[in-house]
Structures are given as C-alpha cells and as structure tokens.
Backbone as JSON Lines, residues from 0, in Angstrom:
{"i":0,"aa":"X","n":[6.64,-13.1,-23.34],"ca":[7.29,-12.39,-21.87],"c":[6.42,-10.79,-22.06]}
{"i":1,"aa":"X","n":[6.32,-10.21,-21.16],"ca":[5.43,-8.64,-20.86],"c":[6.72,-7.92,-20.89]}
{"i":2,"aa":"X","n":[6.51,-7.18,-21.6],"ca":[8.02,-5.34,-21.37],"c":[7.04,-4.39,-20.83]}
{"i":3,"aa":"X","n":[8.02,-4.1,-19.87],"ca":[7.53,-2.81,-19.45],"c":[8.5,-1.56,-19.67]}
{"i":4,"aa":"X","n":[8.27,-0.36,-19.06],"ca":[9.02,0.66,-19.45],"c":[10.36,0.12,-18.66]}
{"i":5,"aa":"X","n":[9.83,0.11,-17.44],"ca":[11.32,-0.57,-16.4],"c":[11.54,-1.93,-16.5]}
{"i":6,"aa":"X","n":[12.68,-2.3,-16.37],"ca":[12.83,-3.56,-16.24],"c":[12.44,-4.07,-14.52]}
{"i":7,"aa":"X","n":[11.48,-5.15,-14.48],"ca":[11.34,-5.62,-13.21],"c":[11.18,-7.0,-13.53]}
{"i":8,"aa":"X","n":[11.83,-7.36,-12.45],"ca":[12.13,-8.85,-12.22],"c":[11.28,-9.42,-11.16]}
{"i":9,"aa":"X","n":[10.1,-10.2,-11.23],"ca":[9.4,-10.5,-9.82],"c":[9.77,-11.93,-9.97]}
{"i":10,"aa":"X","n":[10.07,-12.36,-8.69],"ca":[10.6,-13.43,-9.01],"c":[10.42,-14.45,-7.44]}
{"i":11,"aa":"X","n":[9.68,-15.75,-7.43],"ca":[9.19,-15.92,-6.08],"c":[9.56,-17.26,-5.65]}
{"i":12,"aa":"X","n":[10.69,-17.25,-4.89],"ca":[11.31,-18.66,-4.77],"c":[11.07,-18.9,-3.07]}
{"i":13,"aa":"X","n":[10.16,-20.52,-3.33],"ca":[9.64,-21.02,-2.42],"c":[10.94,-22.25,-1.66]}
{"i":14,"aa":"X","n":[11.75,-21.74,-0.55],"ca":[12.8,-22.33,-0.08],"c":[12.71,-23.08,1.17]}
{"i":15,"aa":"X","n":[12.86,-24.18,1.44],"ca":[12.47,-25.3,2.31],"c":[13.63,-24.85,3.54]}
{"i":16,"aa":"X","n":[14.64,-24.41,2.65],"ca":[15.98,-24.04,3.86],"c":[16.09,-22.84,4.29]}
{"i":17,"aa":"X","n":[16.6,-22.72,5.46],"ca":[16.8,-21.01,5.73],"c":[17.5,-20.47,4.72]}
{"i":18,"aa":"X","n":[16.86,-18.8,4.78],"ca":[17.7,-18.4,3.72],"c":[18.94,-17.96,4.18]}
{"i":19,"aa":"X","n":[20.08,-17.76,3.62],"ca":[21.42,-17.37,4.12],"c":[21.41,-15.93,3.76]}
{"i":20,"aa":"X","n":[22.08,-14.68,4.64],"ca":[22.06,-13.23,4.36],"c":[23.56,-13.22,4.23]}
{"i":21,"aa":"X","n":[23.75,-12.33,3.38],"ca":[25.14,-11.84,2.84],"c":[25.42,-10.77,4.2]}
{"i":22,"aa":"X","n":[26.4,-11.58,4.68],"ca":[27.16,-10.82,5.96],"c":[27.8,-9.9,5.69]}
{"i":23,"aa":"X","n":[28.32,-9.7,4.34],"ca":[29.56,-8.24,4.46],"c":[28.64,-7.19,4.25]}
{"i":24,"aa":"X","n":[27.61,-7.13,3.64],"ca":[27.04,-5.74,3.64],"c":[25.75,-5.81,4.27]}
{"i":25,"aa":"X","n":[25.21,-6.8,5.22],"ca":[24.28,-6.83,6.36],"c":[24.2,-5.47,6.81]}
{"i":26,"aa":"X","n":[24.82,-5.07,7.88],"ca":[24.56,-3.58,8.25],"c":[24.38,-2.31,7.16]}
{"i":27,"aa":"X","n":[24.7,-2.03,6.31],"ca":[24.17,-1.2,4.92],"c":[23.2,-1.78,4.39]}
{"i":28,"aa":"X","n":[22.86,-2.84,4.34],"ca":[21.64,-3.61,3.45],"c":[20.44,-3.38,4.65]}
{"i":29,"aa":"X","n":[20.47,-3.43,6.23],"ca":[19.65,-3.35,6.99],"c":[19.57,-1.83,7.07]}
{"i":30,"aa":"X","n":[20.47,-1.22,6.95],"ca":[19.83,0.44,7.1],"c":[19.0,0.78,6.1]}
{"i":31,"aa":"X","n":[19.58,0.31,4.68],"ca":[18.7,0.75,3.67],"c":[17.16,0.15,3.36]}
{"i":32,"aa":"X","n":[17.14,-0.94,4.25],"ca":[16.0,-1.97,3.98],"c":[15.32,-1.44,5.03]}
{"i":33,"aa":"X","n":[15.47,-0.76,6.29],"ca":[14.61,-0.08,6.94],"c":[13.72,1.1,5.91]}
{"i":34,"aa":"X","n":[14.88,1.91,5.55],"ca":[13.98,2.98,4.86],"c":[13.11,2.29,4.07]}
{"i":35,"aa":"X","n":[13.4,1.23,2.98],"ca":[12.47,1.02,1.93],"c":[11.42,0.12,2.67]}
{"i":36,"aa":"X","n":[11.38,-0.44,3.81],"ca":[10.53,-1.33,4.86],"c":[9.24,-0.11,4.81]}
{"i":37,"aa":"X","n":[10.2,0.82,6.06],"ca":[9.01,2.01,6.04],"c":[8.26,2.81,4.95]}
{"i":38,"aa":"X","n":[8.92,3.3,4.11],"ca":[8.05,3.76,2.79],"c":[7.13,2.95,2.31]}
{"i":39,"aa":"X","n":[7.45,1.34,2.07],"ca":[6.79,0.51,1.61],"c":[5.25,0.62,2.29]}
{"i":40,"aa":"X","n":[5.47,0.56,3.58],"ca":[4.48,0.57,4.71],"c":[3.09,1.78,4.44]}
{"i":41,"aa":"X","n":[3.61,2.69,3.8],"ca":[2.77,3.81,3.51],"c":[1.86,3.42,2.21]}
{"i":42,"aa":"X","n":[2.47,2.27,1.77],"ca":[1.53,2.18,0.15],"c":[0.87,0.94,0.5]}
{"i":43,"aa":"X","n":[0.89,-0.27,1.66],"ca":[0.68,-1.38,1.74],"c":[-0.48,-1.55,2.07]}
{"i":44,"aa":"X","n":[-0.87,-2.68,0.9],"ca":[-2.84,-2.89,1.58],"c":[-2.57,-4.39,1.24]}
{"i":45,"aa":"X","n":[-2.67,-4.95,2.45],"ca":[-2.3,-6.72,2.58],"c":[-3.72,-7.16,2.82]}
{"i":46,"aa":"X","n":[-4.14,-8.32,2.36],"ca":[-5.39,-8.91,2.26],"c":[-5.99,-8.89,3.59]}
{"i":47,"aa":"X","n":[-7.15,-9.3,3.55],"ca":[-7.82,-9.37,5.17],"c":[-7.71,-10.45,5.62]}
{"i":48,"aa":"X","n":[-7.9,-11.0,6.65],"ca":[-7.82,-12.31,7.43],"c":[-6.21,-12.92,7.22]}
{"i":49,"aa":"X","n":[-5.41,-11.81,7.58],"ca":[-4.01,-12.31,7.77],"c":[-4.07,-13.57,8.6]}
{"i":50,"aa":"X","n":[-3.06,-14.34,8.75],"ca":[-2.74,-15.47,9.35],"c":[-1.91,-14.89,10.39]}
{"i":51,"aa":"X","n":[-1.93,-15.58,11.84],"ca":[-1.09,-15.32,12.75],"c":[0.2,-14.67,12.68]}
{"i":52,"aa":"X","n":[0.8,-15.64,11.9],"ca":[2.29,-15.35,11.7],"c":[2.54,-15.61,9.66]}
{"i":53,"aa":"X","n":[3.68,-14.61,9.45],"ca":[4.0,-14.67,8.09],"c":[5.19,-14.16,7.73]}
{"i":54,"aa":"X","n":[5.84,-14.68,6.98],"ca":[7.54,-13.72,7.0],"c":[7.99,-14.04,5.47]}
{"i":55,"aa":"X","n":[8.02,-12.82,5.28],"ca":[8.43,-13.03,3.63],"c":[9.99,-12.02,3.97]}
{"i":56,"aa":"X","n":[10.62,-12.61,3.39],"ca":[11.5,-11.88,3.35],"c":[12.26,-11.33,1.83]}
{"i":57,"aa":"X","n":[12.46,-10.18,1.6],"ca":[12.1,-9.3,0.57],"c":[13.75,-8.73,0.04]}
{"i":58,"aa":"X","n":[14.1,-9.0,-1.04],"ca":[15.64,-8.98,-1.86],"c":[15.04,-7.41,-2.8]}
{"i":59,"aa":"X","n":[15.5,-6.49,-2.42],"ca":[15.75,-5.33,-3.46],"c":[16.62,-4.54,-3.97]}
{"i":60,"aa":"X","n":[16.69,-4.01,-4.87],"ca":[18.05,-3.7,-5.92],"c":[17.61,-2.15,-6.04]}
{"i":61,"aa":"X","n":[17.86,-1.17,-5.59],"ca":[17.17,0.12,-5.67],"c":[18.53,0.78,-6.4]}
{"i":62,"aa":"X","n":[18.04,1.33,-7.53],"ca":[18.81,2.23,-8.41],"c":[18.26,3.27,-8.95]}
{"i":63,"aa":"X","n":[19.13,4.28,-9.11],"ca":[17.97,5.7,-9.47],"c":[16.91,5.9,-8.68]}
{"i":64,"aa":"X","n":[16.84,5.66,-7.15],"ca":[15.52,5.59,-6.65],"c":[14.43,5.03,-7.05]}
{"i":65,"aa":"X","n":[14.65,3.84,-7.89],"ca":[13.66,3.06,-8.17],"c":[13.65,1.55,-7.98]}
{"i":66,"aa":"X","n":[12.97,0.61,-7.96],"ca":[13.07,-0.72,-7.42],"c":[13.78,-1.31,-8.73]}
{"i":67,"aa":"X","n":[14.83,-1.67,-9.06],"ca":[15.22,-2.05,-10.16],"c":[15.02,-3.6,-10.34]}
{"i":68,"aa":"X","n":[15.06,-4.4,-8.84],"ca":[14.64,-5.61,-9.24],"c":[14.26,-6.16,-7.66]}
{"i":69,"aa":"X","n":[13.07,-7.04,-7.68],"ca":[12.51,-7.47,-6.43],"c":[12.65,-9.07,-6.37]}
{"i":70,"aa":"X","n":[12.78,-9.44,-5.32],"ca":[12.6,-10.86,-5.46],"c":[11.91,-11.33,-4.08]}
{"i":71,"aa":"X","n":[10.7,-11.79,-3.52],"ca":[9.96,-12.18,-2.29],"c":[10.03,-13.79,-2.23]}
{"i":72,"aa":"X","n":[10.89,-14.12,-1.08],"ca":[11.52,-15.42,-0.76],"c":[10.46,-15.65,0.58]}
{"i":73,"aa":"X","n":[10.23,-16.92,0.33],"ca":[9.79,-17.69,1.63],"c":[10.64,-18.58,2.33]}
{"i":74,"aa":"X","n":[10.15,-18.82,3.35],"ca":[11.26,-19.81,4.12],"c":[10.56,-21.12,4.42]}
{"i":75,"aa":"X","n":[9.08,-20.92,4.18],"ca":[8.33,-22.9,3.92],"c":[7.38,-22.2,2.97]}
{"i":76,"aa":"X","n":[6.89,-23.33,2.33],"ca":[5.74,-23.31,1.24],"c":[4.55,-22.6,1.53]}
{"i":77,"aa":"X","n":[4.64,-21.52,1.12],"ca":[3.6,-20.28,1.2],"c":[2.16,-21.0,1.2]}
{"i":78,"aa":"X","n":[1.13,-20.33,2.2],"ca":[-0.13,-20.37,1.93],"c":[-0.71,-19.39,1.08]}
{"i":79,"aa":"X","n":[-1.93,-19.48,0.81],"ca":[-2.73,-18.79,-0.28],"c":[-2.87,-17.61,0.03]}
{"i":80,"aa":"X","n":[-2.77,-17.03,1.24],"ca":[-3.15,-15.84,1.98],"c":[-1.45,-15.58,1.35]}
{"i":81,"aa":"X","n":[-0.64,-15.95,1.64],"ca":[0.84,-15.91,1.5],"c":[1.02,-15.22,-0.19]}
{"i":82,"aa":"X","n":[0.48,-16.25,-0.9],"ca":[0.8,-16.27,-2.11],"c":[-0.09,-14.86,-2.94]}
{"i":83,"aa":"X","n":[-1.06,-14.55,-2.07],"ca":[-1.96,-13.29,-2.3],"c":[-1.25,-12.06,-2.06]}
{"i":84,"aa":"X","n":[-0.56,-12.01,-1.18],"ca":[0.07,-11.0,-0.3],"c":[1.4,-11.09,-1.07]}
{"i":85,"aa":"X","n":[2.29,-11.53,-1.65],"ca":[3.17,-11.48,-2.05],"c":[3.51,-10.32,-3.09]}
{"i":86,"aa":"X","n":[2.32,-10.4,-4.21],"ca":[2.37,-9.35,-5.36],"c":[2.34,-8.02,-4.88]}
{"i":87,"aa":"X","n":[1.43,-8.2,-3.74],"ca":[0.84,-6.85,-3.18],"c":[2.27,-5.86,-2.01]}
{"i":88,"aa":"X","n":[2.92,-6.67,-1.88],"ca":[4.21,-6.41,-1.14],"c":[5.29,-5.53,-2.43]}
{"i":89,"aa":"X","n":[5.32,-5.95,-3.43],"ca":[5.98,-6.03,-4.8],"c":[5.36,-4.72,-5.19]}
{"i":90,"aa":"X","n":[3.9,-4.45,-5.09],"ca":[3.32,-3.15,-5.68],"c":[3.76,-1.92,-4.79]}
{"i":91,"aa":"X","n":[3.83,-2.33,-3.4],"ca":[3.72,-1.2,-2.24],"c":[5.22,-0.59,-2.65]}
{"i":92,"aa":"X","n":[6.11,-1.7,-2.95],"ca":[7.67,-0.89,-2.89],"c":[7.58,-0.27,-4.31]}
{"i":93,"aa":"X","n":[6.99,-0.62,-5.18],"ca":[6.98,-0.02,-6.13],"c":[6.35,1.52,-6.18]}
{"i":94,"aa":"X","n":[4.67,1.46,-5.82],"ca":[4.04,2.45,-5.52],"c":[4.75,3.6,-4.84]}
{"i":95,"aa":"X","n":[5.71,3.17,-3.89],"ca":[6.15,4.26,-3.14],"c":[7.48,4.89,-3.2]}
{"i":96,"aa":"X","n":[8.2,4.56,-4.29],"ca":[8.72,5.09,-5.18],"c":[8.66,6.55,-5.19]}
{"i":97,"aa":"X","n":[9.81,7.48,-4.88],"ca":[11.23,6.98,-5.32],"c":[12.0,6.79,-4.02]}
{"i":98,"aa":"X","n":[13.25,6.31,-3.98],"ca":[13.82,5.77,-2.4],"c":[14.99,6.4,-3.02]}
{"i":99,"aa":"X","n":[15.1,8.27,-2.52],"ca":[16.31,8.45,-3.2],"c":[17.54,8.76,-1.89]}
{"i":100,"aa":"X","n":[17.26,7.95,-1.03],"ca":[18.3,8.04,-0.09],"c":[19.32,6.62,0.14]}
{"i":101,"aa":"X","n":[18.7,5.85,-0.94],"ca":[19.32,4.58,-0.42],"c":[19.62,4.4,-1.91]}
{"i":102,"aa":"X","n":[20.52,3.31,-2.5],"ca":[20.7,2.32,-3.6],"c":[21.46,1.34,-3.29]}
{"i":103,"aa":"X","n":[21.42,0.2,-4.35],"ca":[22.02,-0.98,-3.74],"c":[20.99,-2.14,-3.51]}
{"i":104,"aa":"X","n":[21.73,-3.19,-2.95],"ca":[20.84,-4.4,-2.66],"c":[20.22,-3.87,-0.99]}
{"i":105,"aa":"X","n":[18.94,-4.43,-0.97],"ca":[18.27,-4.19,0.56],"c":[17.77,-5.82,0.82]}
{"i":106,"aa":"X","n":[18.07,-6.04,1.77],"ca":[17.26,-7.33,2.53],"c":[16.34,-6.73,3.56]}
{"i":107,"aa":"X","n":[15.2,-7.23,3.66],"ca":[14.52,-6.95,4.65],"c":[13.43,-8.36,5.12]}
{"i":108,"aa":"X","n":[12.82,-8.41,6.44],"ca":[11.77,-9.29,6.25],"c":[10.32,-8.42,6.55]}
{"i":109,"aa":"X","n":[9.53,-9.04,6.21],"ca":[7.9,-8.55,6.33],"c":[7.1,-9.46,7.16]}
{"i":110,"aa":"X","n":[6.82,-9.25,8.3],"ca":[6.41,-10.21,9.01],"c":[5.07,-9.38,9.84]}
{"i":111,"aa":"X","n":[4.2,-9.79,10.49],"ca":[2.91,-9.51,10.87],"c":[3.3,-8.59,12.13]}
{"i":112,"aa":"X","n":[4.46,-8.62,12.85],"ca":[5.1,-8.0,14.35],"c":[5.41,-6.71,13.48]}
{"i":113,"aa":"X","n":[5.92,-6.9,12.42],"ca":[7.23,-5.61,11.82],"c":[5.94,-4.39,11.35]}
{"i":114,"aa":"X","n":[5.03,-5.4,10.75],"ca":[3.9,-4.6,10.04],"c":[3.11,-3.82,10.86]}
{"i":115,"aa":"X","n":[2.65,-4.52,11.96],"ca":[1.68,-4.32,12.82],"c":[2.43,-2.68,13.9]}
{"i":116,"aa":"X","n":[3.87,-3.26,14.02],"ca":[4.52,-2.08,14.59],"c":[4.93,-0.96,14.09]}
{"i":117,"aa":"X","n":[4.91,-1.15,12.38],"ca":[5.25,-0.16,11.76],"c":[4.4,0.86,11.32]}
{"i":118,"aa":"X","n":[3.05,0.29,11.34],"ca":[1.9,0.92,11.12],"c":[1.45,2.2,12.3]}
{"i":119,"aa":"X","n":[2.17,1.44,13.43],"ca":[1.56,2.53,14.3],"c":[2.39,3.52,14.78]}
{"i":120,"aa":"X","n":[3.45,3.69,13.92],"ca":[4.47,4.88,13.98],"c":[3.94,5.74,13.04]}
C-alpha cells in the first residue's frame, strides 16, 4: 500500500443498481456539493472525445478544508473514457483545495451537462 501524508481513499464502485442518496442530509450535502463541484471545475481537465453522456456520482468528505475521502461511483459499468476520467475528477478535487467554507460529506453528480454549464460561468 502506498502511504501519503494525507489519507486518501480512492474507491471506485461499479453499481448496476441506482445509487441511494442520504435523504436526511441531502439539502446540506447539495449546497456543499455545489461549492466543491464549482471549485473543482477550475482544475478539471477531462480527456478529449467525451461521450455524449456520462454520469459520475462523487462522494467527498471534506475535513479541515481538504478532501479526506473521495469515492467515484458509476450507475452503469464505465466506458474506457469514464475509467480514464474518474481519477482526473479526483485530482481536480484535491488540486482545488482548500474548501474552507464547507465540511462533512458532500454528494454531487458530474455530468456532461453540468460540466458544460459550469464552465460557461
């Protein structure tokens, strides 16, 4: 196992069933997720030739302004492009630290539509 100064757990889950969301913290998670997503976009460099549709579910635990835990989840078996893009999403989240205004568990989607809309702002 490779040890880092920060403890990052990179976990990719291929799920053939729909992901469940934590309903009790959905609103707070959504607000924090938007902050992390928008900041991540500043550092995000996805591979060329993106498919017309992709959908990553990201779970990030932010602690002391840094990503303490990251999970990229797929709703369907990932394409080769998605397998290449997932670690780049993780890199963008960690490169765009600190996240000083949020803490706790954040859940958010990364889709082509959201990335294109966010990059226009």
